[in-house]
Amino acid sequence: MGLVGLLVAGLAAVAFLLLRGDSASPGRNGGAAAGRQSQEPAATRTADDQADTAIGEHADTSASQPKASDGSRADSGNGTTSEELAPSAADLPSQGLGAGHVGRQGVLEVTTEDADAPGQDLPDNYSSARNPVGGYAVGVPTVYKAYTVGPTTFVESNDTMIEANFEVHSYESVDPWVRLTQDEKLFAKEHAEDQYKKLKTSRRWTYRGKPAVMWEFTWTRNGERTHGRQIAFRDGPRTYTVLYRSSDTWWLSGGSQFIPPDFEQAFTPLSQ
């Protein structure tokens, strides 16, 4: 009986390992599951929404959505979880997200061009800066400068009053919600002592007319309360995140409300 028991236990262990291997078959970048994004119908905009649409189109908040920081794990539709689909990246946005280009390795200042990149629509008083590694071009307002670190671009101003700045990150095509919730979770951990506060998230947003997701938050940066909003969306073979931040006092006011929509207008994926 002892020999039979050992044989049965061994067969059970082999079966468990085979089943575990099947369930973990998608690669670290998510396989086919990461290439699908459920598109929810956009809600009709109201007059009250207009003040909240400086980056993308506001359609819904996180009131009925799972929060990345509460342990929710969205199912991707094939039995794997969003955490398993999260992409790896050499420069995770949460590690330095919102901190700007200073102190990073390999920073290059970009020479801007007056001419639009192919397909780009520059607002008045904007120039163009390309990031061929990331596969996109951005608009750079007058008195702003652009810097790149690989596929990431920083568009920054030295205006100490408004402190309105942008970051653009580029990844291979992954689910934007997975990308966003991963960033939020890591950022919350990194800035727990900086009074990080998640204001809202939305799975129904638009950026340049494409389905997108949104995360809005505040934290204390260099002793000053700072406001940020990050948008994630997929375009062709890439997923992009666009972060806009400013001092909380001037969030979408004092002239800064015009900068995000102009930046959105000028952001252009380059031909692949």
Coordinates of C-alpha atoms in Angstrom, one line a residue:
M1 CA 0.0 0.0 0.0
G2 CA 2.9 2.4 0.8
L3 CA 4.3 1.9 -2.7
V4 CA 0.9 2.5 -4.4
G5 CA 0.4 5.7 -2.3
L6 CA 3.8 7.0 -3.4
L7 CA 3.0 6.2 -7.1
V8 CA -0.4 8.0 -6.9
A9 CA 1.2 11.1 -5.2
G10 CA 3.9 11.2 -7.9
L11 CA 1.4 11.1 -10.7
A12 CA -0.7 13.9 -9.0
A13 CA 2.4 16.1 -8.8
V14 CA 3.2 15.6 -12.5
A15 CA -0.3 16.5 -13.5
F16 CA -0.2 19.7 -11.3
L17 CA 3.0 20.8 -12.9
L18 CA 1.6 20.3 -16.4
L19 CA -1.5 22.2 -15.6
R20 CA 0.5 25.1 -14.1
G21 CA 2.7 25.2 -17.2
D22 CA -0.4 25.5 -19.5
S23 CA -1.9 28.4 -17.4
A24 CA 1.4 30.3 -17.5
S25 CA 2.0 29.9 -21.2
P26 CA 1.6 33.6 -22.2
G27 CA 5.0 35.3 -22.2
R28 CA 6.0 38.1 -19.9
N29 CA 4.6 40.7 -22.3
G30 CA 1.2 39.1 -22.3
G31 CA 1.1 37.2 -25.6
A32 CA -2.1 37.5 -27.6
A33 CA -4.1 38.6 -24.5
A34 CA -2.0 41.8 -24.2
G35 CA -3.0 42.7 -27.8
R36 CA -6.7 43.0 -27.0
Q37 CA -8.4 46.0 -25.4
S38 CA -12.1 46.0 -24.6
Q39 CA -13.6 49.3 -25.9
E40 CA -16.5 50.6 -23.8
P41 CA -18.9 53.0 -25.4
A42 CA -17.9 56.6 -24.7
A43 CA -20.4 58.6 -22.6
T44 CA -21.9 61.8 -23.9
R45 CA -20.0 64.8 -22.8
T46 CA -21.8 67.4 -20.8
A47 CA -21.1 71.1 -20.2
D48 CA -19.8 70.2 -16.8
D49 CA -17.2 67.9 -18.4
Q50 CA -15.6 70.6 -20.4
A51 CA -13.5 71.9 -17.6
D52 CA -12.1 68.4 -17.0
T53 CA -11.0 67.6 -20.5
A54 CA -7.6 69.3 -20.8
I55 CA -6.0 66.0 -21.5
G56 CA -8.3 63.8 -23.4
E57 CA -12.1 63.5 -23.1
H58 CA -13.6 62.8 -19.7
A59 CA -16.2 60.0 -19.9
D60 CA -16.1 58.2 -16.6
T61 CA -14.4 58.2 -13.2
S62 CA -13.1 55.4 -11.0
A63 CA -16.3 55.3 -8.9
S64 CA -17.3 52.0 -10.5
Q65 CA -13.9 50.9 -11.7
P66 CA -11.3 48.6 -9.9
K67 CA -8.5 50.5 -8.2
A68 CA -5.0 49.4 -8.8
S69 CA -4.0 50.1 -5.2
D70 CA -6.8 48.0 -3.6
G71 CA -5.6 44.6 -4.8
S72 CA -8.1 44.3 -7.7
R73 CA -6.8 42.1 -10.5
A74 CA -8.6 42.6 -13.7
D75 CA -9.1 39.4 -15.8
S76 CA -7.8 39.8 -19.4
G77 CA -10.2 37.2 -20.8
N78 CA -8.0 34.2 -21.0
G79 CA -7.6 33.2 -17.4
T80 CA -4.5 35.3 -16.8
T81 CA -4.5 38.5 -14.6
S82 CA -3.4 42.0 -15.4
E83 CA -0.4 41.6 -13.1
E84 CA 0.8 38.7 -15.1
L85 CA 0.5 40.7 -18.3
A86 CA 2.4 43.7 -17.0
P87 CA 5.3 44.5 -19.3
S88 CA 8.9 44.7 -18.1
A89 CA 10.8 47.9 -19.0
A90 CA 14.3 49.1 -18.3
D91 CA 12.8 52.4 -17.2
L92 CA 9.6 51.8 -15.3
P93 CA 7.8 55.2 -15.3
S94 CA 7.0 54.9 -11.6
Q95 CA 10.7 54.9 -10.9
G96 CA 11.2 58.7 -11.3
L97 CA 7.8 59.4 -12.9
G98 CA 7.1 63.1 -12.6
A99 CA 10.7 63.9 -11.5
G100 CA 11.9 65.2 -14.8
H101 CA 15.1 64.5 -16.8
V102 CA 17.6 65.7 -14.3
G103 CA 19.8 63.0 -12.9
R104 CA 18.9 60.4 -15.4
Q105 CA 21.5 58.5 -17.4
G106 CA 21.9 59.1 -21.1
V107 CA 19.9 62.3 -21.3
L108 CA 20.1 64.1 -24.7
E109 CA 18.7 67.6 -25.4
V110 CA 16.7 67.5 -28.6
T111 CA 17.1 70.2 -31.3
T112 CA 13.6 71.2 -32.2
E113 CA 12.4 71.9 -35.7
D114 CA 10.0 74.6 -36.9
A115 CA 8.6 72.2 -39.6
D116 CA 6.0 69.6 -38.6
A117 CA 6.8 66.0 -38.6
P118 CA 4.8 63.9 -41.1
G119 CA 1.2 63.9 -39.9
Q120 CA 1.9 66.4 -37.2
D121 CA -0.4 69.4 -36.5
L122 CA 1.6 72.0 -34.5
P123 CA -0.3 74.8 -32.7
D124 CA 1.0 78.3 -32.9
N125 CA 4.2 79.0 -31.0
Y126 CA 5.2 75.3 -31.0
S127 CA 8.1 73.5 -32.5
S128 CA 8.6 69.8 -33.2
A129 CA 10.9 67.3 -31.5
R130 CA 11.2 63.7 -32.7
N131 CA 12.0 60.6 -30.7
P132 CA 12.7 57.9 -33.3
V133 CA 13.5 55.4 -30.6
G134 CA 10.1 55.8 -29.1
G135 CA 8.3 56.2 -32.5
Y136 CA 6.7 59.6 -32.1
A137 CA 7.1 63.3 -32.3
V138 CA 5.9 65.9 -29.7
G139 CA 5.2 69.6 -29.8
V140 CA 7.4 71.9 -27.8
P141 CA 5.9 75.2 -26.6
T142 CA 8.0 78.4 -26.8
V143 CA 10.5 78.6 -23.9
Y144 CA 10.2 74.9 -23.3
K145 CA 13.0 72.4 -24.0
A146 CA 12.9 68.7 -25.0
Y147 CA 15.1 65.9 -23.7
T148 CA 15.1 62.2 -24.5
V149 CA 16.3 59.2 -22.7
G150 CA 15.8 56.3 -25.1
P151 CA 12.1 56.0 -25.9
T152 CA 11.1 58.6 -23.2
T153 CA 10.8 62.3 -23.9
F154 CA 10.6 65.1 -21.3
V155 CA 9.2 68.5 -22.4
E156 CA 10.0 71.0 -19.6
S157 CA 9.9 74.6 -18.7
N158 CA 11.9 76.5 -16.0
D159 CA 8.8 78.6 -15.1
T160 CA 8.9 78.3 -11.3
M161 CA 5.3 79.5 -11.0
I162 CA 3.2 77.1 -13.1
E163 CA 5.8 74.3 -13.4
A164 CA 3.8 72.7 -16.2
N165 CA 5.8 69.7 -17.7
F166 CA 5.3 66.6 -19.8
E167 CA 6.7 63.1 -20.0
V168 CA 6.0 60.7 -22.8
H169 CA 6.9 57.0 -22.5
S170 CA 6.7 54.4 -25.3
Y171 CA 6.3 50.7 -25.0
E172 CA 5.6 47.7 -27.3
S173 CA 1.9 47.2 -27.6
V174 CA 0.4 46.2 -24.3
D175 CA -3.0 46.8 -22.7
P176 CA -3.1 50.5 -21.7
W177 CA -5.1 49.7 -18.5
V178 CA -2.5 47.2 -17.4
R179 CA 0.3 49.7 -18.1
L180 CA -1.5 52.4 -16.2
T181 CA -2.4 50.4 -13.1
Q182 CA 1.1 49.1 -12.9
D183 CA 2.4 52.6 -12.9
E184 CA -0.1 53.7 -10.3
K185 CA 0.7 50.9 -7.9
L186 CA 4.5 51.4 -8.1
F187 CA 4.2 55.2 -7.9
A188 CA 2.0 54.9 -4.8
K189 CA 4.6 52.7 -3.1
E190 CA 7.5 55.0 -4.1
H191 CA 5.7 58.2 -2.9
A192 CA 3.9 56.9 0.2
E193 CA 5.8 59.3 2.4
D194 CA 5.1 62.2 -0.1
Q195 CA 1.3 62.3 0.7
Y196 CA 0.5 60.5 -2.5
K197 CA -3.3 60.7 -3.2
K198 CA -5.1 59.0 -6.1
L199 CA -7.9 61.3 -7.2
K200 CA -9.5 59.2 -9.9
T201 CA -9.0 56.7 -12.7
S202 CA -11.0 56.1 -15.8
R203 CA -11.1 53.2 -18.2
R204 CA -13.2 55.4 -20.6
W205 CA -11.2 58.3 -22.0
T206 CA -9.9 59.5 -25.3
Y207 CA -6.6 60.8 -26.5
R208 CA -6.2 62.1 -30.0
G209 CA -9.6 60.5 -30.7
K210 CA -8.4 57.0 -29.6
P211 CA -9.6 54.9 -26.7
A212 CA -7.5 55.6 -23.7
V213 CA -7.4 55.3 -19.9
M214 CA -6.6 58.0 -17.3
W215 CA -5.1 58.3 -13.8
E216 CA -5.1 61.6 -11.9
F217 CA -3.3 62.1 -8.6
T218 CA -1.4 64.5 -6.3
W219 CA 1.8 64.3 -4.3
T220 CA 4.4 66.5 -2.7
R221 CA 7.4 67.1 -5.0
N222 CA 10.4 69.2 -3.8
G223 CA 8.2 70.5 -0.9
E224 CA 5.4 71.6 -3.2
R225 CA 2.0 70.0 -3.7
T226 CA 2.0 68.8 -7.3
H227 CA -0.9 67.6 -9.5
G228 CA -0.5 65.0 -12.3
R229 CA -2.6 63.2 -14.9
Q230 CA -1.3 60.3 -17.0
I231 CA -3.0 59.0 -20.1
A232 CA -2.3 55.6 -21.6
F233 CA -3.4 54.5 -25.1
R234 CA -2.4 52.2 -27.9
D235 CA -1.5 53.4 -31.4
G236 CA -0.3 50.8 -34.0
P237 CA 2.5 48.6 -32.6
R238 CA 3.1 50.8 -29.5
T239 CA 1.4 51.8 -26.3
Y240 CA 2.1 55.3 -25.1
T241 CA 1.8 57.0 -21.7
V242 CA 1.6 60.8 -21.6
L243 CA 2.0 62.5 -18.2
Y244 CA 1.1 66.2 -17.6
R245 CA 2.1 67.7 -14.2
S246 CA 2.0 71.2 -12.7
S247 CA 2.0 72.8 -9.3
D248 CA -1.4 72.0 -7.7
T249 CA -2.1 75.7 -7.2
W250 CA -2.0 76.3 -11.0
W251 CA -3.6 73.0 -12.1
L252 CA -5.4 73.8 -15.3
S253 CA -5.6 77.5 -14.5
G254 CA -3.5 80.7 -14.8
G255 CA -2.9 79.9 -18.5
S256 CA -1.8 76.3 -17.9
Q257 CA -5.2 75.0 -19.1
F258 CA -4.2 75.7 -22.7
I259 CA -1.0 73.7 -22.6
P260 CA -2.3 70.1 -22.3
P261 CA -4.8 70.2 -25.3
D262 CA -2.2 71.8 -27.5
F263 CA 0.3 69.1 -26.5
E264 CA -2.3 66.5 -27.3
Q265 CA -2.8 68.1 -30.7
A266 CA 0.9 68.1 -31.5
F267 CA 1.7 64.5 -30.3
T268 CA 2.1 62.3 -33.4
P269 CA 3.1 58.7 -33.7
L270 CA 5.7 58.3 -36.5
S271 CA 5.2 55.9 -39.4
Q272 CA 6.5 52.5 -38.5

